[in-house]
Tab-separated table of C-alpha atoms in Angstrom:
chain	number	residue	atom	x	y	z
A	1141	UNK	CA	0.016	0.008	0.012
A	1142	UNK	CA	1.625	3.240	-1.137
A	1143	UNK	CA	-0.392	5.627	1.046
A	1144	UNK	CA	-2.253	4.310	4.098
A	1145	UNK	CA	-5.792	5.720	4.313
A	1146	UNK	CA	-5.183	7.835	7.443
A	1147	UNK	CA	-1.923	9.338	6.311
A	1148	UNK	CA	-1.757	13.057	7.090
A	1149	UNK	CA	-3.892	12.876	10.200
A	1150	UNK	CA	-2.382	13.573	13.624
A	1151	UNK	CA	-3.679	11.912	16.833
A	1152	UNK	CA	-2.624	13.127	20.255
A	1153	UNK	CA	-3.476	10.649	22.994
A	1154	UNK	CA	-3.716	11.255	26.742
A	1155	UNK	CA	-5.420	7.868	27.223
A	1156	UNK	CA	-3.360	5.193	28.941
A	1157	UNK	CA	-3.353	1.468	29.700
A	1158	UNK	CA	-5.800	-0.408	27.406
A	1159	UNK	CA	-8.784	1.235	25.630
A	1160	UNK	CA	-6.960	4.370	24.407
A	1161	UNK	CA	-3.814	2.516	23.280
A	1162	UNK	CA	-5.986	-0.082	21.477
A	1163	UNK	CA	-7.866	2.705	19.659
A	1164	UNK	CA	-4.700	4.490	18.629
A	1165	UNK	CA	-3.131	1.176	17.553
A	1166	UNK	CA	-5.965	0.759	15.046
A	1167	UNK	CA	-5.630	4.366	13.819
A	1168	UNK	CA	-1.858	4.217	13.703
A	1169	UNK	CA	-1.716	0.997	11.697
A	1170	UNK	CA	-4.009	2.672	9.171
A	1171	UNK	CA	-1.583	5.523	8.730
A	1172	UNK	CA	-2.294	8.173	11.397
A	1173	UNK	CA	0.596	9.839	13.183
A	1174	UNK	CA	-0.065	8.886	16.787
A	1175	UNK	CA	1.641	10.943	19.527
A	1176	UNK	CA	1.273	9.349	22.967
A	1177	UNK	CA	1.640	11.943	25.741
A	1178	UNK	CA	3.046	10.205	28.825
A	1179	UNK	CA	4.004	11.320	32.287
A	1180	UNK	CA	7.787	11.738	32.917
A	1181	UNK	CA	9.344	9.149	35.194
A	1182	UNK	CA	7.069	6.158	34.693
A	1183	UNK	CA	4.988	6.877	31.629
A	1184	UNK	CA	1.931	4.805	30.892
A	1185	UNK	CA	1.355	2.553	33.945
A	1186	UNK	CA	1.096	-0.475	31.678
A	1187	UNK	CA	4.781	-0.168	30.846
A	1188	UNK	CA	5.380	-2.357	33.892
A	1189	UNK	CA	3.824	-5.160	31.820
A	1190	UNK	CA	6.183	-5.178	28.829
A	1191	UNK	CA	4.290	-7.749	26.744
A	1192	UNK	CA	1.016	-5.932	27.154
A	1193	UNK	CA	2.558	-2.542	26.391
A	1194	UNK	CA	4.452	-3.803	23.354
A	1195	UNK	CA	1.300	-5.385	21.874
A	1196	UNK	CA	-0.584	-2.093	21.964
A	1197	UNK	CA	1.967	0.659	21.399
A	1198	UNK	CA	4.161	-0.101	18.393
A	1199	UNK	CA	4.090	2.394	15.585
A	1200	UNK	CA	3.559	5.414	17.835
A	1201	UNK	CA	5.683	8.313	19.091
A	1202	UNK	CA	6.137	9.020	22.785
A	1203	UNK	CA	6.413	12.488	24.287
A	1204	UNK	CA	6.877	12.958	28.029
A	1205	UNK	CA	5.173	16.029	29.522
A	1206	UNK	CA	4.331	16.876	33.122
A	1207	UNK	CA	0.758	18.194	32.843
A	1208	UNK	CA	0.944	19.469	36.450
A	1209	UNK	CA	3.782	21.779	35.487
A	1210	UNK	CA	2.499	25.001	33.864
A	1211	UNK	CA	5.041	24.813	31.037
A	1212	UNK	CA	4.331	21.125	30.419
A	1213	UNK	CA	0.622	21.880	30.283
A	1214	UNK	CA	1.215	24.776	27.935
A	1215	UNK	CA	3.212	22.544	25.645
A	1216	UNK	CA	0.469	19.934	25.631
A	1217	UNK	CA	-2.185	22.565	24.921
A	1218	UNK	CA	-0.222	23.961	22.006
A	1219	UNK	CA	0.288	20.435	20.634
A	1220	UNK	CA	-3.469	19.742	20.809
A	1221	UNK	CA	-4.120	22.989	18.902
A	1222	UNK	CA	-2.165	21.529	15.967
A	1223	UNK	CA	-3.775	18.093	15.888
A	1224	UNK	CA	-6.800	16.485	14.257
A	1225	UNK	CA	-7.897	14.019	16.962
A	1226	UNK	CA	-7.505	14.075	20.736
A	1227	UNK	CA	-8.115	10.990	22.875
A	1228	UNK	CA	-8.233	11.332	26.622
A	1229	UNK	CA	-8.955	8.713	29.277
A	1230	UNK	CA	-9.305	10.693	32.493
A	1231	UNK	CA	-12.306	10.601	34.790
A	1232	UNK	CA	-14.940	13.236	34.050
A	1233	UNK	CA	-13.830	16.692	35.195
A	1234	UNK	CA	-10.079	16.060	35.202
A	1235	UNK	CA	-9.511	17.742	31.813
A	1236	UNK	CA	-11.356	20.838	33.133
A	1237	UNK	CA	-9.250	20.918	36.248
A	1238	UNK	CA	-6.083	20.689	34.128
A	1239	UNK	CA	-7.175	23.683	32.066
A	1240	UNK	CA	-7.921	21.574	29.007
A	1241	UNK	CA	-11.659	21.952	28.911
A	1242	UNK	CA	-13.546	20.833	25.806
A	1243	UNK	CA	-14.799	24.363	25.204
A	1244	UNK	CA	-11.356	25.892	25.440
A	1245	UNK	CA	-9.817	23.286	23.125
A	1246	UNK	CA	-12.638	23.679	20.589
A	1247	UNK	CA	-12.266	27.442	20.667
A	1248	UNK	CA	-8.544	27.190	19.888
A	1249	UNK	CA	-8.975	24.380	17.344
A	1250	UNK	CA	-12.545	24.231	15.966
A	1251	UNK	CA	-11.728	21.233	13.799
A	1252	UNK	CA	-10.469	19.162	16.708
A	1253	UNK	CA	-12.196	15.785	17.202
A	1254	UNK	CA	-12.312	15.223	20.951
A	1255	UNK	CA	-12.803	11.640	22.124
A	1256	UNK	CA	-13.219	11.008	25.848
A	1257	UNK	CA	-12.978	7.446	27.157
A	1258	UNK	CA	-14.176	6.764	30.682
A	1259	UNK	CA	-15.670	3.954	32.703
A	1260	UNK	CA	-19.246	5.226	32.844
A	1261	UNK	CA	-19.250	8.240	30.546
A	1262	UNK	CA	-19.349	11.971	31.124
A	1263	UNK	CA	-22.829	11.926	32.739
A	1264	UNK	CA	-24.869	9.676	34.953
A	1265	UNK	CA	-24.722	8.682	38.616
A	1266	UNK	CA	-21.706	6.347	38.223
A	1267	UNK	CA	-19.514	8.753	36.241
A	1268	UNK	CA	-17.019	9.297	39.045
A	1269	UNK	CA	-16.833	5.657	40.151
A	1270	UNK	CA	-13.508	3.845	39.700
A	1271	UNK	CA	-13.711	0.470	38.009
A	1272	UNK	CA	-11.881	-1.989	35.800
A	1273	UNK	CA	-13.078	-4.427	33.183
A	1274	UNK	CA	-14.491	-7.088	35.505
A	1275	UNK	CA	-16.792	-4.592	37.227
A	1276	UNK	CA	-18.156	-3.357	33.892
A	1277	UNK	CA	-18.838	-6.933	32.738
A	1278	UNK	CA	-20.687	-7.705	35.962
A	1279	UNK	CA	-22.803	-4.557	35.855
A	1280	UNK	CA	-23.604	-4.959	32.153
A	1281	UNK	CA	-24.954	-8.499	32.617
A	1282	UNK	CA	-22.206	-10.402	30.796
A	1283	UNK	CA	-21.396	-12.576	33.809
A	1284	UNK	CA	-23.601	-15.410	35.063
A	1285	UNK	CA	-25.279	-13.888	38.116
A	1286	UNK	CA	-25.744	-17.303	39.726
A	1287	UNK	CA	-22.297	-18.762	39.165
A	1288	UNK	CA	-20.013	-15.992	37.881
A	1289	UNK	CA	-16.426	-16.667	36.817
A	1290	UNK	CA	-13.668	-14.255	35.936
A	1291	UNK	CA	-13.601	-13.970	32.081
A	1292	UNK	CA	-10.258	-14.299	30.272
A	1293	UNK	CA	-10.678	-11.253	28.015
A	1294	UNK	CA	-10.997	-7.575	28.945
A	1295	UNK	CA	-14.042	-6.979	26.752
A	1296	UNK	CA	-14.906	-3.543	28.143
A	1297	UNK	CA	-11.428	-2.241	27.357
A	1298	UNK	CA	-11.453	-3.665	23.857
A	1299	UNK	CA	-15.021	-2.522	23.133
A	1300	UNK	CA	-14.285	1.015	24.334
A	1301	UNK	CA	-11.170	1.091	22.212
A	1302	UNK	CA	-13.083	0.055	19.113
A	1303	UNK	CA	-15.783	2.656	19.727
A	1304	UNK	CA	-13.153	5.305	20.368
A	1305	UNK	CA	-11.621	4.557	16.989
A	1306	UNK	CA	-15.081	4.704	15.404
A	1307	UNK	CA	-15.682	8.049	17.170
A	1308	UNK	CA	-12.413	9.445	15.854
A	1309	UNK	CA	-13.239	8.458	12.283
A	1310	UNK	CA	-16.817	9.672	12.611
A	1311	UNK	CA	-15.497	13.027	13.807
A	1312	UNK	CA	-13.171	13.332	10.840
A	1313	UNK	CA	-15.983	12.466	8.430
A	1314	UNK	CA	-18.348	14.944	10.105
A	1315	UNK	CA	-15.703	17.656	10.058
A	1316	UNK	CA	-15.616	17.456	6.264
A	1317	UNK	CA	-19.239	18.581	6.242
A	1318	UNK	CA	-19.491	20.964	9.184
A	1319	UNK	CA	-15.978	22.266	9.617
A	1320	UNK	CA	-16.013	21.402	13.326
A	1321	UNK	CA	-14.667	18.320	14.976
A	1322	UNK	CA	-17.134	17.590	17.759
A	1323	UNK	CA	-16.970	15.863	21.129
A	1324	UNK	CA	-17.469	12.124	21.548
A	1325	UNK	CA	-18.280	10.455	24.856
A	1326	UNK	CA	-17.185	6.780	25.006
A	1327	UNK	CA	-18.343	4.851	28.089
A	1328	UNK	CA	-16.837	1.433	28.716
A	1329	UNK	CA	-20.065	0.333	30.422
A	1330	UNK	CA	-22.250	1.595	27.566
A	1331	UNK	CA	-20.190	-0.270	24.946
A	1332	UNK	CA	-20.685	-3.531	26.768
A	1333	UNK	CA	-24.418	-2.920	27.247
A	1334	UNK	CA	-24.673	-2.372	23.482
A	1335	UNK	CA	-22.897	-5.682	22.883
A	1336	UNK	CA	-25.471	-7.570	24.958
A	1337	UNK	CA	-28.498	-5.815	23.431
A	1338	UNK	CA	-29.814	-9.051	21.917
A	1339	UNK	CA	-30.327	-10.292	25.475
A	1340	UNK	CA	-31.425	-7.024	27.065
A	1341	UNK	CA	-34.066	-6.051	24.481
A	1342	UNK	CA	-36.200	-9.202	24.933
A	1343	UNK	CA	-36.170	-8.652	28.701
A	1344	UNK	CA	-37.054	-4.968	28.335
A	1345	UNK	CA	-40.036	-5.885	26.155
A	1346	UNK	CA	-41.309	-8.816	28.156
A	1347	UNK	CA	-40.328	-11.351	25.511
A	1348	UNK	CA	-39.180	-14.882	26.285
A	1349	UNK	CA	-35.455	-15.491	25.906
A	1350	UNK	CA	-34.434	-17.027	22.577
A	1351	UNK	CA	-32.822	-20.428	22.325
A	1352	UNK	CA	-29.800	-19.313	20.358
A	1353	UNK	CA	-26.786	-21.218	21.670
A	1354	UNK	CA	-28.861	-23.998	23.247
A	1355	UNK	CA	-28.500	-26.418	20.299
A	1356	UNK	CA	-26.818	-29.626	21.481
A	1357	UNK	CA	-24.349	-29.222	18.597
A	1358	UNK	CA	-23.079	-25.926	20.024
A	1359	UNK	CA	-20.373	-26.366	22.603
A	1360	UNK	CA	-16.981	-27.790	23.524
A	1361	UNK	CA	-16.256	-31.484	23.360
A	1362	UNK	CA	-13.315	-33.567	24.604
A	1363	UNK	CA	-11.466	-35.840	22.164
A	1364	UNK	CA	-9.737	-39.124	22.871
A	1365	UNK	CA	-6.291	-37.488	23.128
A	1366	UNK	CA	-7.369	-35.022	25.873
A	1367	UNK	CA	-7.774	-32.175	23.369
A	1368	UNK	CA	-10.925	-30.123	22.840
A	1369	UNK	CA	-12.942	-29.288	19.789
A	1370	UNK	CA	-15.609	-26.644	19.311
A	1371	UNK	CA	-18.813	-27.364	17.418
A	1372	UNK	CA	-20.900	-24.339	16.511
A	1373	UNK	CA	-24.192	-25.590	15.155
A	1374	UNK	CA	-26.270	-22.664	16.370
A	1375	UNK	CA	-29.705	-23.592	14.945
A	1376	UNK	CA	-29.169	-24.612	11.352
A	1377	UNK	CA	-30.656	-27.987	10.452
A	1378	UNK	CA	-28.262	-28.537	7.549
A	1379	UNK	CA	-25.181	-28.202	9.821
A	1380	UNK	CA	-26.775	-30.557	12.345
A	1381	UNK	CA	-27.441	-33.110	9.598
A	1382	UNK	CA	-23.850	-32.879	8.353
A	1383	UNK	CA	-22.558	-33.339	11.868
A	1384	UNK	CA	-24.722	-36.397	12.548
A	1385	UNK	CA	-23.715	-38.055	9.294
A	1386	UNK	CA	-20.002	-37.363	10.004
A	1387	UNK	CA	-20.410	-38.860	13.514
A	1388	UNK	CA	-22.282	-41.866	12.093
A	1389	UNK	CA	-25.478	-40.971	13.891
A	1390	UNK	CA	-27.853	-40.998	10.905
A	1391	UNK	CA	-30.885	-41.704	13.083
A	1392	UNK	CA	-30.484	-38.223	14.655
A	1393	UNK	CA	-29.795	-36.292	11.451
A	1394	UNK	CA	-33.406	-35.208	10.826
A	1395	UNK	CA	-34.202	-33.997	14.343
A	1396	UNK	CA	-35.375	-30.401	13.828
A	1397	UNK	CA	-34.090	-27.428	15.822
A	1398	UNK	CA	-36.916	-26.974	18.348
A	1399	UNK	CA	-36.856	-30.702	19.178
A	1400	UNK	CA	-33.087	-30.605	19.511
A	1401	UNK	CA	-33.365	-27.943	22.174
A	1402	UNK	CA	-35.986	-29.962	24.036
A	1403	UNK	CA	-33.782	-33.068	23.895
A	1404	UNK	CA	-30.614	-31.082	24.494
A	1405	UNK	CA	-29.034	-33.157	27.234
A	1406	UNK	CA	-29.700	-36.469	25.508
A	1407	UNK	CA	-28.415	-35.344	22.118
A	1408	UNK	CA	-25.402	-33.542	23.520
A	1409	UNK	CA	-24.399	-36.702	25.369
A	1410	UNK	CA	-24.659	-38.705	22.144
A	1411	UNK	CA	-22.416	-36.237	20.342
A	1412	UNK	CA	-19.952	-36.179	23.229
A	1413	UNK	CA	-19.613	-39.977	23.266
A	1414	UNK	CA	-18.815	-40.074	19.585
A	1415	UNK	CA	-16.298	-37.201	19.737
A	1416	UNK	CA	-14.532	-38.766	22.780
A	1417	UNK	CA	-13.867	-41.997	20.873
A	1418	UNK	CA	-11.329	-40.514	18.423
A	1419	UNK	CA	-8.482	-38.033	18.601
A	1420	UNK	CA	-8.422	-34.473	17.386
A	1421	UNK	CA	-6.550	-35.245	14.153
A	1422	UNK	CA	-9.198	-37.759	13.206
A	1423	UNK	CA	-12.056	-35.299	13.659
A	1424	UNK	CA	-10.236	-32.593	11.733
A	1425	UNK	CA	-9.960	-35.001	8.796
A	1426	UNK	CA	-13.630	-36.005	9.095
A	1427	UNK	CA	-15.389	-32.734	9.883
A	1428	UNK	CA	-13.568	-30.474	7.410
A	1429	UNK	CA	-14.722	-32.235	4.233
A	1430	UNK	CA	-18.176	-32.733	5.753
A	1431	UNK	CA	-18.664	-28.973	5.939
A	1432	UNK	CA	-19.322	-28.951	9.667
A	1433	UNK	CA	-18.842	-25.740	11.615
A	1434	UNK	CA	-16.018	-26.796	13.955
A	1435	UNK	CA	-12.589	-25.840	15.183
A	1436	UNK	CA	-9.803	-27.116	17.400
A	1437	UNK	CA	-9.376	-25.333	20.700
A	1438	UNK	CA	-5.887	-23.826	20.290
A	1439	UNK	CA	-3.356	-22.692	22.809
A	1440	UNK	CA	-1.555	-19.426	22.078
A	1441	UNK	CA	1.425	-20.997	20.329
A	1442	UNK	CA	-0.915	-22.886	18.046
A	1443	UNK	CA	-2.683	-19.644	17.153
A	1444	UNK	CA	0.616	-18.113	16.088
A	1445	UNK	CA	1.455	-21.180	13.957
A	1446	UNK	CA	-2.009	-21.460	12.387
A	1447	UNK	CA	-1.879	-21.502	8.575
A	1448	UNK	CA	-4.811	-19.051	8.340
A	1449	UNK	CA	-3.043	-16.549	10.595
A	1450	UNK	CA	-0.007	-16.826	8.342
A	1451	UNK	CA	-1.993	-16.554	5.109
A	1452	UNK	CA	-3.853	-13.427	6.309
A	1453	UNK	CA	-0.531	-11.776	7.231
A	1454	UNK	CA	-1.757	-11.048	10.735
A	1455	UNK	CA	1.787	-11.394	12.070
A	1456	UNK	CA	4.303	-8.794	10.953
A	1457	UNK	CA	7.866	-8.010	11.937
A	1458	UNK	CA	8.708	-4.445	12.905
A	1459	UNK	CA	12.043	-3.358	14.377
A	1460	UNK	CA	12.941	-7.003	14.917
A	1461	UNK	CA	9.793	-7.763	16.931
A	1462	UNK	CA	6.722	-9.765	15.988
A	1463	UNK	CA	3.477	-7.835	16.165
A	1464	UNK	CA	-0.178	-8.486	15.391
A	1465	UNK	CA	-1.433	-5.929	12.900
A	1466	UNK	CA	-4.901	-4.388	12.989
A	1467	UNK	CA	-7.352	-6.766	11.282
A	1468	UNK	CA	-8.582	-4.685	8.295
A	1469	UNK	CA	-7.329	-5.304	4.779
A	1470	UNK	CA	-7.490	-2.322	2.407
A	1471	UNK	CA	-7.577	-2.968	-1.324
A	1472	UNK	CA	-6.140	-6.390	-0.589
A	1473	UNK	CA	-3.219	-4.975	1.399
A	1474	UNK	CA	-2.561	-5.536	5.116
A	1475	UNK	CA	-1.628	-2.152	6.620
A	1476	UNK	CA	0.351	-2.375	9.823
A	1477	UNK	CA	2.780	-0.474	11.978
A	1478	UNK	CA	5.737	1.331	10.444
A	1479	UNK	CA	7.900	1.522	13.555
A	1480	UNK	CA	8.501	-0.274	16.812
A	1481	UNK	CA	7.620	0.442	20.417
A	1482	UNK	CA	8.742	3.915	21.549
A	1483	UNK	CA	10.829	4.458	24.633
A	1484	UNK	CA	9.285	6.831	27.148
A	1485	UNK	CA	9.826	10.354	25.842
A	1486	UNK	CA	11.768	9.107	22.830
A	1487	UNK	CA	10.179	11.686	20.555
A	1488	UNK	CA	9.753	14.639	22.904
A	1489	UNK	CA	12.240	16.925	21.167
A	1490	UNK	CA	11.227	15.792	17.709
A	1491	UNK	CA	7.487	16.422	18.266
A	1492	UNK	CA	7.956	19.782	20.025
A	1493	UNK	CA	10.265	21.040	17.275
A	1494	UNK	CA	7.741	19.977	14.654
A	1495	UNK	CA	5.079	21.923	16.580
A	1496	UNK	CA	7.100	25.131	16.364
A	1497	UNK	CA	9.226	25.301	19.516
A	1498	UNK	CA	12.732	26.584	19.130
A	1499	UNK	CA	15.658	24.494	20.302
A	1500	UNK	CA	16.153	26.930	23.196
A	1501	UNK	CA	12.500	26.674	24.254
A	1502	UNK	CA	12.673	22.887	24.176
A	1503	UNK	CA	15.832	22.958	26.277
A	1504	UNK	CA	14.048	25.143	28.794
A	1505	UNK	CA	11.188	22.663	29.035
A	1506	UNK	CA	13.613	19.773	29.571
A	1507	UNK	CA	15.630	21.737	32.090
A	1508	UNK	CA	12.608	22.680	34.161
A	1509	UNK	CA	11.284	19.110	34.278
A	1510	UNK	CA	8.148	20.114	32.396
A	1511	UNK	CA	9.238	17.657	29.668
A	1512	UNK	CA	11.548	14.678	29.452
A	1513	UNK	CA	13.525	13.086	26.626
A	1514	UNK	CA	14.706	9.467	26.661
A	1515	UNK	CA	18.461	9.098	26.379
A	1516	UNK	CA	18.335	5.312	26.444
A	1517	UNK	CA	19.079	3.109	23.463
A	1518	UNK	CA	17.715	-0.271	22.564
A	1519	UNK	CA	14.388	-1.712	23.727
A	1520	UNK	CA	11.984	0.551	25.564
């Protein structure tokens, strides 16, 4: 790809840890110039988890500014005045207290797209409550209220990051028509609630719950070699028929969906017995040509080695490190990061000089502690 689609757009991010970095990863892989503003000394708190930080922050530039120092704040404000998109992840009210209110920023830069990511949004009774992903999942109804377990994936963080990227792009598109950027409020809780709408809406309207996912052919099944296989026959009779014929259970092949749900335990047990009699390799050879919706349950190393992952070019090498690119393909190409993981403050001088500061002014910022520049070499 000669010119990535977001080339020429500048993103300044004050959002740390997970949702903001995930959003800017998506935008950066697609060509945007992402400047991550970090606090001097420690930077983004997630830097203490190198694998997590590396997965989310390649392809960006890091500038270290102390926003509690008047000069550091002034430098940040001036940088925002020269950018297209601002992401911030503070609790509601913090930007105002810093002197970076939405009104003031819009006045100085009318075309600025302002995206605020917070736990519960900029309004509502919970807006000042602290929380992490597990709390959002519990409140939004994603956990089993009778027997909850800690989920393996931080869905609220990822969902908020995706919606933040959508907000940024929506703002850019809207700006082309109105000339103003606009303000976008991304609530981690709200994003999860929207994800579970297919369950919430029936309850809200007094409707019975649907049976999607209750088909006996939808679940995880153990194989003879202590591996697991997923079957995902959700409700389709033709997939159920293909499964039964592949498992040599022809007498069950014509059982229709509603009856399968009623006989769920019996039919699931019959499927489980058949699957447990042979190893995973056998079922891969049988189910693939039969057109059954199935898949092996992979560990992380198997995911990396999967032929489909390789064919889709999801893994790329940047600055000697393996990264997972954003998932979109554009005109058949697989846009990804153009640089590695920045050291804390690696680009402070570079970004400030680009924004119009003289060398002497930058030296003053560094000397006062309002800004910091990494002098380290090698990995961040």
